[in-house]
CSV table of C-alpha atoms in Angstrom, one decimal:
chain,number,residue,atom,x,y,z
Q,1,MET,CA,8.8,-12.5,-25.5
Q,2,VAL,CA,9.7,-9.1,-24.7
Q,3,LYS,CA,6.6,-8.2,-22.4
Q,4,GLU,CA,6.7,-11.9,-20.9
Q,5,LYS,CA,10.6,-11.4,-19.5
Q,6,GLY,CA,11.2,-7.8,-19.9
Q,7,ARG,CA,9.8,-4.9,-17.9
Q,8,LEU,CA,8.7,-1.5,-20.4
Q,9,LEU,CA,10.9,1.5,-19.0
Q,10,ASN,CA,10.3,3.9,-22.2
Q,11,VAL,CA,9.0,3.7,-25.8
Q,12,SER,CA,10.1,6.7,-28.3
Q,13,GLY,CA,8.8,6.0,-31.5
Q,14,ARG,CA,10.0,2.3,-32.9
Q,15,VAL,CA,12.5,2.2,-29.4
Q,16,MET,CA,11.7,0.1,-26.7
Q,17,VAL,CA,14.0,0.4,-23.7
Q,18,VAL,CA,13.2,-2.9,-21.9
Q,19,TYR,CA,14.5,-4.0,-18.5
Q,20,PHE,CA,15.4,-7.8,-18.1
Q,21,PRO,CA,16.4,-9.0,-14.7
Q,22,ASP,CA,17.2,-12.1,-15.4
Q,23,TYR,CA,19.0,-11.6,-18.9
Q,24,THR,CA,21.1,-14.8,-19.6
Q,25,ASP,CA,22.8,-16.1,-22.4
Q,26,VAL,CA,19.9,-18.3,-23.3
Q,27,LEU,CA,17.7,-14.6,-23.4
Q,28,GLU,CA,20.1,-12.9,-25.6
Q,29,GLN,CA,19.4,-15.5,-28.4
Q,30,GLU,CA,15.8,-15.5,-28.0
Q,31,LEU,CA,16.3,-11.8,-28.6
Q,32,ALA,CA,18.5,-12.4,-31.7
Q,33,ALA,CA,16.1,-14.6,-33.2
Q,34,LEU,CA,13.7,-11.5,-33.2
Q,35,ASP,CA,16.5,-9.4,-35.8
Q,36,PRO,CA,16.0,-6.3,-33.7
Q,37,VAL,CA,17.9,-3.3,-36.2
Q,38,LEU,CA,19.6,-2.7,-33.2
Q,39,CYS,CA,20.2,-4.3,-29.7
Q,40,GLU,CA,22.7,-3.5,-27.0
Q,41,ALA,CA,22.9,-3.1,-23.0
Q,42,LEU,CA,23.1,-0.3,-21.5
Q,43,PRO,CA,24.0,0.9,-18.3
Q,44,ILE,CA,21.1,1.3,-15.9
Q,45,THR,CA,20.7,3.3,-12.3
Q,46,LEU,CA,18.8,2.3,-9.8
Q,47,GLU,CA,16.1,5.0,-10.9
Q,48,ASP,CA,16.0,2.4,-13.7
Q,49,VAL,CA,15.2,-0.4,-11.1
Q,50,PHE,CA,12.3,1.7,-9.4
Q,51,GLU,CA,10.7,2.3,-12.8
Q,52,ALA,CA,10.9,-1.0,-13.8
Q,53,ASN,CA,8.4,-2.9,-11.0
Q,54,LEU,CA,6.4,0.5,-10.7
Q,55,ILE,CA,5.6,2.0,-14.7
Q,56,ASN,CA,2.5,0.2,-15.8
Q,57,GLU,CA,3.0,-1.4,-19.6
Q,58,GLN,CA,-0.5,0.0,-20.3
Q,59,ASP,CA,1.2,3.9,-20.5
Q,60,TYR,CA,3.0,3.0,-23.8
Q,61,GLN,CA,1.0,1.4,-26.7
Q,62,VAL,CA,3.3,-0.7,-28.5
Q,63,PHE,CA,2.4,-2.9,-31.6
Q,64,VAL,CA,4.9,-5.5,-31.9
């Protein structure tokens, strides 16, 4: 679900930073249903938006 609706910005160990261009209440509920250890909204920068559109997700190996 994260890969379909979000854009991966960074992976550090088991921590993923994901940009969701269309973050809605429904998406928030879907994320909560995954029962993450921590899920918090972070402020984004213009650099984050560029990275979200330019980073190839194959640069990170995510085992979810």
